[in-house]
Coordinates of C-alpha atoms and ligand atoms in Angstrom, one line a residue:
M1 CA 0.0 0.0 0.0
H2 CA 1.3 3.5 -0.9
Q3 CA 2.5 5.4 2.2
S4 CA 0.0 8.3 1.9
R5 CA -2.8 5.9 1.5
I6 CA -1.8 4.2 4.7
W7 CA -2.0 7.5 6.5
T8 CA -5.4 8.3 5.0
V9 CA -6.7 4.9 6.2
L10 CA -5.2 5.4 9.7
L11 CA -6.6 9.0 9.9
A12 CA -10.0 8.0 8.8
S13 CA -10.3 5.3 11.4
T14 CA -9.0 7.6 14.1
L15 CA -11.6 10.2 13.1
A16 CA -14.4 7.7 13.1
F17 CA -13.4 6.7 16.6
A18 CA -13.2 10.4 17.7
R19 CA -16.8 10.8 16.9
V20 CA -17.4 7.7 19.1
L21 CA -15.9 9.5 22.1
Y22 CA -18.6 12.1 22.3
A23 CA -22.0 11.1 23.7
E24 CA -24.7 11.5 21.3
D25 CA -28.4 11.8 21.7
I26 CA -30.2 8.4 21.6
Y27 CA -33.3 10.2 20.5
V28 CA -32.1 11.6 17.3
D29 CA -31.9 8.8 14.8
D30 CA -34.3 5.9 14.6
P31 CA -34.8 5.4 10.9
H32 CA -37.8 3.0 11.7
S33 CA -40.1 5.4 13.6
Y34 CA -42.0 8.5 12.6
A35 CA -42.2 9.6 16.2
D36 CA -40.0 12.4 17.4
P37 CA -38.9 11.9 21.0
R38 CA -37.4 15.4 21.0
T39 CA -41.0 16.8 21.1
F40 CA -43.0 14.4 23.2
R41 CA -42.1 11.2 25.1
T42 CA -44.6 8.5 26.2
K43 CA -44.1 7.6 29.9
H44 CA -47.0 5.3 30.4
L45 CA -49.5 3.4 28.3
A46 CA -53.0 2.2 29.4
L47 CA -54.7 -0.3 27.1
D48 CA -58.3 -1.3 27.1
L49 CA -58.9 -3.9 24.4
T50 CA -61.4 -6.6 23.5
A51 CA -60.2 -9.6 21.6
D52 CA -62.9 -10.3 19.0
F53 CA -62.0 -13.8 17.6
S54 CA -64.9 -13.9 15.2
R55 CA -63.6 -10.7 13.4
K56 CA -59.9 -11.2 14.3
Q57 CA -59.7 -7.8 15.7
L58 CA -58.6 -6.0 18.8
V59 CA -61.0 -3.2 19.5
G60 CA -60.7 -0.5 22.2
H61 CA -58.4 2.3 23.1
A62 CA -54.9 3.2 24.2
E63 CA -54.2 6.1 26.5
L64 CA -50.7 7.6 26.2
H65 CA -49.3 9.5 29.2
L66 CA -47.0 12.0 27.5
E67 CA -44.3 14.4 28.5
R68 CA -43.8 17.5 26.4
V69 CA -40.1 17.9 25.9
D70 CA -40.2 20.8 23.5
P71 CA -42.5 23.5 24.8
A72 CA -43.2 24.8 21.3
A73 CA -44.2 21.4 20.0
R74 CA -47.8 21.2 18.7
E75 CA -47.9 18.0 16.7
L76 CA -47.7 14.5 18.3
V77 CA -46.7 11.9 15.8
L78 CA -47.4 8.2 16.5
D79 CA -46.5 5.1 14.6
T80 CA -49.4 3.0 13.3
R81 CA -49.8 0.2 10.7
D82 CA -53.2 -0.9 9.3
L83 CA -55.1 0.6 12.3
T84 CA -58.5 2.1 11.9
I85 CA -58.6 5.2 14.1
R86 CA -62.0 5.9 15.6
G87 CA -61.1 9.1 17.4
V88 CA -58.5 10.9 19.4
E89 CA -59.2 12.8 22.7
L90 CA -57.4 14.8 25.2
V91 CA -58.2 13.1 28.5
G92 CA -59.5 15.5 31.2
R93 CA -62.5 15.9 33.6
V94 CA -64.3 16.0 30.3
N95 CA -62.5 14.5 27.3
R96 CA -61.9 16.9 24.4
P97 CA -61.7 15.6 20.8
L98 CA -58.4 16.3 19.1
K99 CA -57.8 16.8 15.3
F100 CA -55.8 14.1 13.7
K101 CA -54.6 13.0 10.3
L102 CA -53.4 9.5 9.2
D103 CA -50.6 9.7 6.5
P104 CA -50.7 7.3 3.5
P105 CA -48.9 4.1 4.4
D106 CA -45.3 3.4 3.8
A107 CA -44.7 -0.3 2.9
I108 CA -42.1 -0.7 5.7
L109 CA -43.0 1.9 8.3
G110 CA -46.8 2.1 8.2
S111 CA -48.7 5.3 8.6
A112 CA -47.8 8.3 10.8
L113 CA -50.7 9.4 12.9
R114 CA -50.5 13.2 13.3
I115 CA -52.3 14.6 16.3
A116 CA -52.8 18.3 16.9
V117 CA -52.0 18.9 20.6
P118 CA -53.0 22.2 22.2
R119 CA -50.4 24.2 24.1
G120 CA -50.5 23.8 27.9
A121 CA -49.4 21.3 30.5
T122 CA -46.1 19.5 30.2
T123 CA -47.7 16.2 31.0
F124 CA -51.0 15.1 29.5
V125 CA -53.0 12.1 28.4
V126 CA -54.2 11.3 24.9
R127 CA -56.7 8.6 24.2
V128 CA -56.8 6.9 20.8
K129 CA -59.8 4.8 20.0
Y130 CA -59.0 2.2 17.4
E131 CA -59.3 -1.3 16.0
T132 CA -56.7 -3.5 14.4
S133 CA -56.8 -5.2 11.0
P134 CA -57.3 -9.0 10.8
D135 CA -54.0 -9.0 8.9
A136 CA -52.1 -7.0 11.6
S137 CA -48.4 -7.8 11.1
G138 CA -47.8 -8.1 14.8
L139 CA -50.8 -10.3 15.7
Q140 CA -51.5 -13.9 14.9
W141 CA -55.1 -15.1 15.1
L142 CA -55.2 -18.9 15.0
E143 CA -58.1 -21.2 14.3
P144 CA -58.7 -24.0 16.8
A145 CA -57.3 -26.5 14.3
Q146 CA -53.9 -24.7 14.4
T147 CA -53.5 -25.2 18.2
A148 CA -52.5 -28.3 20.2
G149 CA -55.9 -28.8 21.7
G150 CA -57.8 -28.2 18.5
K151 CA -60.9 -26.8 20.4
H152 CA -60.2 -23.1 21.1
P153 CA -58.7 -20.3 19.0
F154 CA -55.4 -18.6 20.0
L155 CA -54.0 -15.1 19.7
Y156 CA -50.4 -14.0 20.2
S157 CA -48.5 -10.9 19.4
Q158 CA -45.0 -10.4 18.1
S159 CA -43.9 -6.8 18.4
Q160 CA -40.2 -6.9 17.7
A161 CA -38.9 -5.2 15.6
I162 CA -41.6 -2.7 14.3
H163 CA -44.9 -4.6 14.7
A164 CA -46.2 -3.1 17.9
R165 CA -47.6 -0.3 15.8
S166 CA -49.9 -2.7 14.1
W167 CA -51.8 -3.4 17.3
I168 CA -51.1 -0.2 19.4
P169 CA -50.8 3.3 18.1
L170 CA -47.6 4.5 19.9
Q171 CA -44.1 5.9 19.6
D172 CA -42.6 2.7 18.2
T173 CA -38.9 3.2 18.9
P174 CA -36.8 1.4 21.4
A175 CA -35.2 4.8 22.3
I176 CA -38.4 5.4 24.4
R177 CA -39.3 3.4 27.5
L178 CA -42.7 3.3 29.1
T179 CA -44.5 1.5 31.8
Y180 CA -47.9 0.0 30.9
E181 CA -51.2 -1.3 32.3
A182 CA -53.9 -3.2 30.4
R183 CA -57.4 -4.5 30.6
I184 CA -58.0 -7.3 28.1
R185 CA -61.4 -8.8 27.5
T186 CA -61.6 -12.2 25.9
P187 CA -64.1 -15.1 25.6
P188 CA -64.6 -16.3 29.2
E189 CA -63.1 -19.8 28.5
L190 CA -59.7 -18.3 27.5
L191 CA -56.9 -16.9 29.5
A192 CA -54.9 -13.8 28.6
V193 CA -51.3 -13.3 29.6
M194 CA -48.9 -10.4 28.9
S195 CA -45.3 -9.3 29.3
A196 CA -46.3 -7.8 32.7
R197 CA -47.3 -8.9 36.2
N198 CA -49.5 -12.0 35.6
E199 CA -51.6 -13.4 38.4
I200 CA -50.7 -17.1 38.5
D201 CA -54.2 -17.9 39.9
A202 CA -56.2 -15.5 37.8
V203 CA -59.9 -16.4 37.7
R204 CA -60.8 -17.4 34.2
D205 CA -63.6 -15.0 33.4
G206 CA -62.6 -13.2 30.2
D207 CA -61.6 -10.0 32.0
Y208 CA -58.0 -9.6 32.8
T209 CA -55.8 -6.7 34.1
F210 CA -52.1 -6.3 33.9
R211 CA -49.4 -3.9 35.1
M212 CA -45.8 -3.6 33.9
P213 CA -44.2 -1.4 36.5
Q214 CA -40.7 -1.2 34.9
P215 CA -40.2 1.0 31.9
I216 CA -39.7 -1.0 28.7
P217 CA -39.4 -0.3 25.0
S218 CA -42.5 -0.8 22.9
Y219 CA -41.2 -3.9 21.1
L220 CA -41.5 -5.8 24.4
I221 CA -45.2 -5.2 24.9
A222 CA -46.8 -8.6 24.3
L223 CA -50.1 -10.4 24.6
G224 CA -51.1 -14.1 24.4
V225 CA -54.7 -15.4 24.6
G226 CA -55.7 -19.1 24.5
D227 CA -56.7 -22.2 26.4
L228 CA -53.8 -21.8 28.7
E229 CA -52.8 -23.4 32.0
F230 CA -50.0 -22.7 34.3
K231 CA -47.5 -25.0 36.0
A232 CA -44.7 -23.9 38.4
I233 CA -41.1 -24.9 37.7
G234 CA -39.6 -23.1 40.7
P235 CA -40.3 -20.3 43.1
R236 CA -39.8 -17.6 40.4
T237 CA -40.3 -19.6 37.2
G238 CA -43.2 -21.5 35.5
V239 CA -44.8 -22.4 32.2
Y240 CA -48.0 -21.4 30.5
A241 CA -49.2 -23.8 27.8
E242 CA -52.2 -25.5 26.4
P243 CA -53.2 -28.4 28.7
S244 CA -51.9 -31.1 26.4
V245 CA -48.4 -29.5 26.2
L246 CA -48.0 -28.4 29.8
A247 CA -46.4 -31.5 31.4
A248 CA -43.9 -32.0 28.6
A249 CA -42.9 -28.3 28.6
A250 CA -42.5 -28.2 32.4
H251 CA -40.2 -31.3 32.2
E252 CA -38.2 -29.9 29.2
F253 CA -37.6 -26.6 30.9
A254 CA -37.1 -27.9 34.5
H255 CA -33.6 -26.2 34.6
T256 CA -35.0 -22.7 34.2
E257 CA -34.8 -21.8 37.8
A258 CA -31.2 -23.0 37.9
M259 CA -30.4 -20.9 34.9
L260 CA -31.9 -17.9 36.6
A261 CA -29.7 -18.4 39.6
T262 CA -26.6 -18.8 37.4
C263 CA -27.5 -15.6 35.6
E264 CA -27.7 -13.6 38.8
K265 CA -24.3 -14.9 39.9
L266 CA -22.8 -13.9 36.6
F267 CA -24.6 -10.7 35.6
G268 CA -26.2 -9.2 38.7
P269 CA -29.7 -9.3 40.2
Y270 CA -32.7 -10.2 38.2
Q271 CA -34.9 -7.1 38.0
W272 CA -38.2 -8.5 36.7
E273 CA -39.6 -10.4 39.7
R274 CA -40.7 -13.5 37.8
Y275 CA -39.5 -15.4 34.7
D276 CA -42.3 -17.5 33.1
L277 CA -42.5 -19.2 29.7
L278 CA -45.4 -19.2 27.3
I279 CA -45.4 -22.1 24.8
L280 CA -47.0 -21.0 21.6
P281 CA -48.5 -23.1 18.8
P282 CA -46.1 -24.2 16.1
S283 CA -46.9 -21.1 13.8
F284 CA -44.7 -18.9 15.9
M285 CA -42.0 -17.8 13.5
W286 CA -39.3 -17.3 16.1
G287 CA -37.5 -19.7 18.4
G288 CA -38.1 -17.4 21.3
M289 CA -39.0 -13.9 22.1
E290 CA -37.7 -12.3 25.3
N291 CA -41.0 -10.5 26.3
P292 CA -40.2 -9.4 29.9
R293 CA -41.4 -11.7 32.7
L294 CA -42.9 -14.0 30.0
T295 CA -40.7 -15.4 27.2
F296 CA -42.7 -16.6 24.2
L297 CA -41.5 -19.9 22.8
T298 CA -41.8 -22.2 19.9
P299 CA -42.9 -25.7 20.8
T300 CA -40.2 -27.1 18.5
V301 CA -37.7 -26.9 21.3
I302 CA -39.6 -29.5 23.3
A303 CA -37.3 -32.3 22.2
G304 CA -37.8 -34.6 25.2
D305 CA -34.2 -34.6 26.2
R306 CA -33.5 -30.9 27.1
S307 CA -31.0 -30.7 24.3
L308 CA -32.3 -27.4 22.9
V309 CA -32.6 -25.4 26.1
S310 CA -29.9 -23.0 25.0
L311 CA -32.9 -21.1 23.7
I312 CA -34.2 -20.6 27.2
A313 CA -30.7 -19.5 28.3
H314 CA -30.8 -17.0 25.4
E315 CA -34.2 -15.5 26.1
L316 CA -33.5 -15.4 29.8
A317 CA -30.1 -13.6 29.2
H318 CA -32.1 -10.9 27.4
S319 CA -33.4 -9.9 30.8
W320 CA -30.0 -8.2 31.1
S321 CA -28.8 -7.6 27.6
G322 CA -31.8 -6.2 25.7
N323 CA -34.6 -5.7 28.3
L324 CA -32.5 -3.9 30.9
V325 CA -30.0 -2.3 28.6
T326 CA -31.7 -1.9 25.2
N327 CA -30.5 -1.1 21.7
A328 CA -31.7 2.5 21.0
N329 CA -32.5 1.6 17.4
W330 CA -32.3 -1.4 15.1
N331 CA -28.9 -0.4 13.6
S332 CA -27.4 -1.4 17.0
V333 CA -29.3 -4.7 17.3
W334 CA -26.0 -6.5 17.9
L335 CA -25.9 -4.8 21.4
N336 CA -29.0 -6.9 22.2
E337 CA -28.3 -10.1 20.3
G338 CA -24.5 -10.4 20.4
F339 CA -24.3 -9.8 24.1
T340 CA -27.1 -12.2 24.6
V341 CA -25.5 -15.0 22.7
Y342 CA -22.3 -14.5 24.7
L343 CA -24.3 -14.6 28.0
E344 CA -26.2 -17.6 26.8
R345 CA -23.0 -19.5 26.2
R346 CA -21.7 -18.6 29.6
I347 CA -24.9 -20.0 31.1
I348 CA -24.6 -23.2 29.1
E349 CA -20.9 -23.5 30.2
A350 CA -21.8 -23.0 33.9
L351 CA -24.7 -25.5 33.9
Y352 CA -23.6 -28.1 31.3
G353 CA -19.9 -27.8 31.0
S354 CA -17.4 -26.4 28.5
D355 CA -17.7 -29.3 26.0
R356 CA -21.3 -28.5 25.4
R357 CA -20.5 -24.8 25.2
A358 CA -17.7 -25.4 22.7
M359 CA -20.1 -27.4 20.5
E360 CA -22.7 -24.7 20.6
D361 CA -20.0 -22.1 19.8
V362 CA -18.8 -24.1 16.8
L363 CA -22.3 -24.6 15.4
G364 CA -22.8 -20.9 15.8
L365 CA -19.6 -20.1 13.9
Q366 CA -20.5 -22.5 11.1
S367 CA -23.9 -20.8 10.8
L368 CA -22.3 -17.4 10.9
R369 CA -19.9 -18.3 8.1
A370 CA -22.7 -19.6 5.9
D371 CA -24.7 -16.4 6.5
I372 CA -21.8 -14.1 5.7
A373 CA -21.2 -16.0 2.5
A374 CA -24.9 -15.7 1.6
L375 CA -24.9 -12.0 2.3
E376 CA -21.8 -11.4 0.3
A377 CA -23.3 -13.4 -2.6
R378 CA -26.4 -11.3 -2.7
G379 CA -24.4 -8.0 -2.6
D380 CA -25.2 -7.2 1.0
A381 CA -21.7 -7.4 2.4
S382 CA -22.4 -4.2 4.4
L383 CA -24.8 -6.3 6.6
T384 CA -21.8 -8.3 7.8
R385 CA -20.7 -5.4 10.0
L386 CA -21.9 -5.2 13.6
R387 CA -23.1 -1.7 13.2
V388 CA -25.5 -1.6 10.2
D389 CA -27.4 1.0 8.3
L390 CA -31.0 -0.3 7.9
R391 CA -32.5 3.0 6.7
G392 CA -35.0 2.2 4.0
R393 CA -35.0 -1.5 4.8
D394 CA -37.3 -3.6 6.9
P395 CA -35.4 -4.5 10.0
D396 CA -36.7 -8.1 9.6
D397 CA -34.7 -8.3 6.3
G398 CA -31.5 -7.1 7.9
F399 CA -31.8 -10.1 10.1
S400 CA -28.9 -12.6 10.0
D401 CA -26.4 -14.4 12.3
V402 CA -24.1 -11.5 12.1
P403 CA -25.4 -9.5 15.1
Y404 CA -25.7 -12.8 17.0
E405 CA -22.6 -14.8 16.3
K406 CA -20.2 -12.0 15.2
G407 CA -21.4 -10.1 18.2
R408 CA -20.7 -13.1 20.4
L409 CA -17.2 -13.4 18.9
F410 CA -16.5 -9.7 19.6
L411 CA -17.3 -10.4 23.3
G412 CA -15.1 -13.4 23.2
F413 CA -12.3 -11.2 21.7
L414 CA -12.8 -8.7 24.6
E415 CA -12.6 -11.7 27.0
S416 CA -9.3 -12.7 25.5
R417 CA -7.9 -9.3 26.0
L418 CA -9.4 -8.3 29.4
G419 CA -9.5 -11.7 31.0
R420 CA -12.8 -13.3 32.1
E421 CA -12.8 -11.7 35.5
R422 CA -12.3 -8.2 34.2
L423 CA -14.9 -8.7 31.5
D424 CA -17.5 -10.0 33.9
A425 CA -16.9 -7.0 36.2
F426 CA -17.3 -4.7 33.2
L427 CA -20.5 -6.4 32.1
Q428 CA -22.0 -6.1 35.6
D429 CA -21.0 -2.4 35.7
Y430 CA -22.5 -1.8 32.2
F431 CA -25.8 -3.5 33.1
T432 CA -26.0 -1.4 36.3
R433 CA -24.9 1.9 34.7
F434 CA -27.4 1.6 31.8
A435 CA -30.2 -0.3 33.6
F436 CA -33.6 0.6 32.1
Q437 CA -32.0 2.8 29.5
S438 CA -31.5 2.5 25.7
V439 CA -28.0 2.8 24.3
T440 CA -26.4 3.1 20.9
T441 CA -23.2 1.5 19.7
D442 CA -21.4 4.8 20.2
T443 CA -22.6 5.0 23.9
F444 CA -21.4 1.4 24.5
L445 CA -18.0 2.1 22.8
E446 CA -17.5 5.2 24.8
Y447 CA -18.3 3.5 28.0
L448 CA -16.0 0.5 27.2
W449 CA -13.2 2.8 26.3
E450 CA -13.5 5.0 29.4
H451 CA -13.5 1.8 31.5
I452 CA -10.7 -0.1 30.1
A453 CA -8.5 2.8 29.2
Q454 CA -7.8 3.2 33.0
D455 CA -6.7 -0.4 33.3
P456 CA -2.9 -0.9 33.1
G457 CA -1.7 -3.9 31.1
I458 CA -4.6 -4.4 28.8
V459 CA -3.6 -4.7 25.2
L460 CA -6.4 -3.4 23.0
T461 CA -6.4 -0.7 20.3
K462 CA -9.2 1.5 19.0
A463 CA -8.3 0.3 15.5
E464 CA -9.0 -3.3 16.5
I465 CA -12.4 -2.3 18.0
E466 CA -13.2 -0.2 15.0
E467 CA -12.6 -3.2 12.8
W468 CA -15.0 -5.3 14.8
I469 CA -17.7 -2.7 14.8
D470 CA -17.6 -1.2 11.3
Q471 CA -15.7 -3.5 9.0
P472 CA -17.3 -6.5 7.2
G473 CA -16.5 -10.1 7.9
I474 CA -14.8 -11.8 10.7
P475 CA -11.7 -9.9 12.0
S476 CA -8.4 -11.8 12.3
S477 CA -8.3 -11.0 16.0
A478 CA -11.3 -13.4 16.5
V479 CA -10.7 -16.2 18.9
L480 CA -12.3 -19.1 17.0
P481 CA -13.9 -21.9 19.0
R482 CA -13.1 -25.6 18.5
S483 CA -14.6 -28.8 19.9
D484 CA -12.8 -32.1 20.6
A485 CA -16.1 -33.9 20.3
F486 CA -16.7 -32.5 16.9
E487 CA -13.2 -33.4 15.7
R488 CA -14.1 -37.0 16.7
V489 CA -17.3 -36.7 14.7
D490 CA -15.3 -35.4 11.7
A491 CA -13.0 -38.4 11.9
Q492 CA -16.0 -40.7 11.9
R493 CA -17.6 -38.9 9.0
R494 CA -14.4 -39.1 7.0
A495 CA -14.1 -42.8 7.7
W496 CA -17.6 -43.5 6.5
L497 CA -17.3 -41.3 3.4
D498 CA -14.0 -42.9 2.3
G499 CA -15.6 -46.3 2.8
S500 CA -13.4 -47.6 5.7
I501 CA -16.5 -48.1 7.8
T502 CA -20.2 -48.6 7.1
A503 CA -22.9 -46.2 8.4
A504 CA -23.9 -48.8 11.0
E505 CA -20.3 -48.9 12.3
L506 CA -20.2 -45.1 13.0
D507 CA -19.3 -44.7 16.6
S508 CA -22.4 -42.7 17.3
A509 CA -24.1 -44.4 20.2
R510 CA -23.3 -41.6 22.5
W511 CA -23.8 -38.7 20.1
T512 CA -26.0 -35.9 21.4
T513 CA -28.2 -33.7 19.3
H514 CA -25.1 -31.4 18.9
E515 CA -23.0 -34.1 17.4
W516 CA -25.7 -35.2 15.0
L517 CA -26.1 -31.6 13.9
H518 CA -22.4 -31.3 13.3
F519 CA -22.3 -34.6 11.4
L520 CA -25.3 -33.8 9.2
G521 CA -24.5 -30.2 8.8
N522 CA -21.1 -31.0 7.3
L523 CA -21.9 -33.8 4.8
P524 CA -20.5 -32.9 1.4
E525 CA -22.7 -31.2 -1.2
T526 CA -22.1 -34.2 -3.4
I527 CA -23.7 -36.7 -1.0
T528 CA -25.7 -39.3 -2.9
T529 CA -29.1 -40.9 -2.4
E530 CA -27.4 -44.2 -1.8
Q531 CA -25.3 -42.8 1.0
L532 CA -28.4 -41.2 2.5
R533 CA -30.3 -44.4 2.2
E534 CA -27.5 -46.2 4.1
L535 CA -27.7 -43.6 6.9
D536 CA -31.4 -43.7 7.0
A537 CA -31.4 -47.5 7.3
A538 CA -29.0 -47.3 10.2
F539 CA -30.5 -44.4 12.2
D540 CA -34.0 -43.8 10.8
L541 CA -33.2 -40.1 10.3
T542 CA -36.4 -39.6 8.2
G543 CA -38.3 -40.5 11.4
V544 CA -36.2 -38.4 13.7
K545 CA -38.4 -36.3 16.1
N546 CA -36.0 -33.5 17.1
A547 CA -37.0 -30.6 14.9
I548 CA -33.5 -29.2 14.5
V549 CA -31.9 -32.5 13.6
A550 CA -34.8 -33.2 11.2
R551 CA -34.2 -29.9 9.4
S552 CA -30.6 -30.8 8.9
W553 CA -31.4 -34.2 7.5
L554 CA -34.1 -32.8 5.2
K555 CA -31.8 -30.3 3.8
N556 CA -29.4 -33.1 2.8
A557 CA -32.4 -35.1 1.4
I558 CA -33.5 -32.2 -0.8
R559 CA -29.9 -31.7 -2.0
A560 CA -29.4 -35.3 -3.0
G561 CA -33.0 -35.8 -4.3
Y562 CA -33.6 -38.5 -1.7
A563 CA -37.2 -39.4 -2.4
P564 CA -38.1 -41.5 0.7
A565 CA -37.9 -38.3 2.8
S566 CA -40.3 -36.4 0.6
P567 CA -43.5 -37.1 2.7
R568 CA -41.6 -36.2 5.8
L569 CA -40.5 -32.9 4.2
E570 CA -44.1 -32.0 3.4
Q571 CA -45.3 -33.0 6.8
Y572 CA -42.5 -30.9 8.4
L573 CA -43.2 -27.8 6.4
T574 CA -46.9 -28.0 6.9
S575 CA -46.7 -28.4 10.7
I576 CA -43.8 -26.0 11.7
G577 CA -43.8 -22.3 11.1
R578 CA -40.5 -21.4 12.7
R579 CA -38.6 -19.3 10.2
S580 CA -35.1 -20.5 11.0
L581 CA -36.3 -24.1 10.4
V582 CA -38.4 -23.7 7.3
K583 CA -37.0 -20.9 5.2
G584 CA -33.7 -22.7 4.4
L585 CA -35.6 -25.8 3.3
Y586 CA -37.6 -23.7 0.8
E587 CA -34.4 -22.1 -0.4
E588 CA -32.8 -25.4 -0.9
L589 CA -35.9 -26.6 -2.9
L590 CA -35.8 -23.5 -5.1
K591 CA -32.4 -24.4 -6.4
T592 CA -33.8 -26.8 -9.1
P593 CA -36.9 -26.4 -11.3
E594 CA -38.3 -29.6 -10.0
G595 CA -37.7 -28.6 -6.4
A596 CA -39.3 -25.2 -7.1
R597 CA -42.5 -27.0 -8.3
R598 CA -42.5 -29.0 -5.1
A599 CA -41.9 -25.9 -3.0
R600 CA -44.9 -24.2 -4.5
E601 CA -47.0 -27.3 -4.0
I602 CA -46.1 -27.6 -0.4
Y603 CA -46.2 -23.9 0.3
A604 CA -49.8 -23.6 -1.0
K605 CA -50.8 -26.0 1.8
A606 CA -48.5 -24.7 4.5
R607 CA -49.0 -20.9 4.0
P608 CA -52.1 -20.6 6.3
L609 CA -50.1 -22.0 9.2
Y610 CA -47.3 -19.4 8.9
Q611 CA -47.2 -16.1 10.7
I612 CA -48.0 -13.1 8.6
P613 CA -44.5 -11.6 8.2
L614 CA -43.1 -15.0 7.3
R615 CA -45.8 -15.4 4.6
Q616 CA -44.7 -12.1 3.2
Q617 CA -41.1 -13.2 3.1
L618 CA -41.8 -16.5 1.6
D619 CA -44.3 -15.1 -1.0
E620 CA -41.4 -13.0 -2.3
L621 CA -39.1 -16.0 -2.3
I622 CA -41.4 -18.5 -3.8
Y623 CA -43.6 -16.5 -6.1
K624 CA -40.9 -14.3 -7.7
P625 CA -42.3 -11.9 -10.3
G626 CA -42.5 -13.5 -13.7
E627 CA -42.8 -17.1 -12.4
Ligands
LIG701 N1 -35.3 -11.1 20.0 C1 -35.1 -12.3 19.3 C2 -36.2 -12.6 18.2 C3 -36.4 -11.5 17.2 C4 -35.3 -10.9 16.7 C5 -37.6 -11.1 16.9 C6 -35.5 -9.8 15.7 C7 -37.9 -10.1 15.9 C8 -36.8 -9.5 15.4 C9 -34.9 -13.5 20.1 O1 -34.2 -13.3 21.3 C10 -34.0 -14.5 19.4 O2 -32.9 -14.1 19.1 N2 -34.5 -15.6 19.0 C11 -33.7 -16.6 18.2 C12 -33.3 -17.7 19.1 C13 -31.9 -17.6 19.6 C14 -31.5 -18.8 20.4 C15 -30.8 -17.4 18.5 C16 -34.7 -17.2 17.2 O3 -35.9 -17.0 17.3 O4 -34.1 -17.8 16.3
LIG702 ZN1 -32.2 -12.8 21.0

């Protein structure tokens, strides 16, 4: 490199970091919200909603308790999507109607609701009367047939990232935190639960009240309604599920209380009183969602052998990274997810040992590498940075393993430089200092630098950190995980592939889910139907129940055109709606014309099961224009 060019590069990165050193306003720049927190800020929300299952609508009102930050401000802007606004009032002894205007919708952001607010008090309450659309992106209305029990309908919400606005008119940015209360009316035979204080022994009468006393960002407001029962796991933990799922769920997640204790030892006190789980029907497009006090979960993690509980560790860890200290906007989502994956792995290590942790780290890295390659291939290499620019994009599209696994590698890198003890102390300080606040990447970097700069003997440069945050790919300073157990699996796989042993002779009797995932996830692309038939005969992989192992098997089956797995593939795709399990299978099918036909055939049957945002994504994938 030419000398002057080197200086330019050095100077540029120093300047980029200099900006980092000055605190900036978390309220300035959320590209995914029309709300302007520099004029008004919501402090509290009171909901009064009726769940009308026959019309698939929530009907009622939201009262926003607002603070006027700019005395000159006259227009309150709220985020909405597909809401019908029935009226807006200023709440007082006598409510006064307020003028409002709903902007035409933007495909990603929805419609700004502009409310004319009279001058006056610095705190006031606005009531918005509204109803939701049956296609609200943040609500899923399920028919009885789509539930485990088959007799009652089900409703759940999914607000992250920007879907809260499709069921509540509000300032839908994680820069703002609010407390909330709610009154939810349902058919009397159903139970409603929320990301709030839930009464374990609530009388089932169709009229439920909730209070969330800690300030949270809007994406953590959540509601579930169904034929739900509760079973305690420990003093602070328990499960809500449909009756037929309850016992299996309570058994699967029996270690939740121990995980909570481990977390408190590692990261500081748990601030949310209780930690309960809500098991959703299989339509749920996520593995889990860290709704405070009440994680929402896919039933696909109920494997029978607790092999997939890292998902609980993950959602529980969000009680610190994410829910306590929150990314101020979605460009900094790695602050939520990267920290959480690191915390998750520490919990797994503490409870199940370093071998299991190493396997989960390696599987994470493999998945990260595949995602980076895919992002590069589609010209989205900028999304392989930790700090991203999602302006003009749907935050659901910017979603990949990068904020998760690259974020976790960055924390591993910090651990290698600071030492585990120092990093743990730093993390506890960070969670205490920013508890119940929202932070940007810059705020985090500034805090990190202030803290460690005082430490003698730590070798860490700003240029290294800058590379992690703002450069694509995996930096060379990454500490890459390795697993002895997986190396033994590799040796077995090689021996089988080169013909020195048969499939039945694979030394797999003691393989756990993780080893199977590593084995199946790393079969060569050239694997043949004959080889798959041999494996299937030895291990009945087409019949395997574990949803993650099954996915990996089915991916190989599609690749090789292994016909005996075809009915299982259809059954799988028409019974599971979890995005990370099904999307890759459709993508694999779409690689050949014959597969594409099969994909369309299966998708036509499966589509009604899938959650609305997933339908939109798969519609685009499967029904490409011109086909
Ligand atoms: N908060 C996420 C789920 C999410 C992310 C919803 C972005 C909407 C937008 C949750 O904590 C999560 O990360 N779930 C993962 C599981 C985890 C073990 C990697 C998932 O659902 O795959
Ligand atoms: Zn997460």
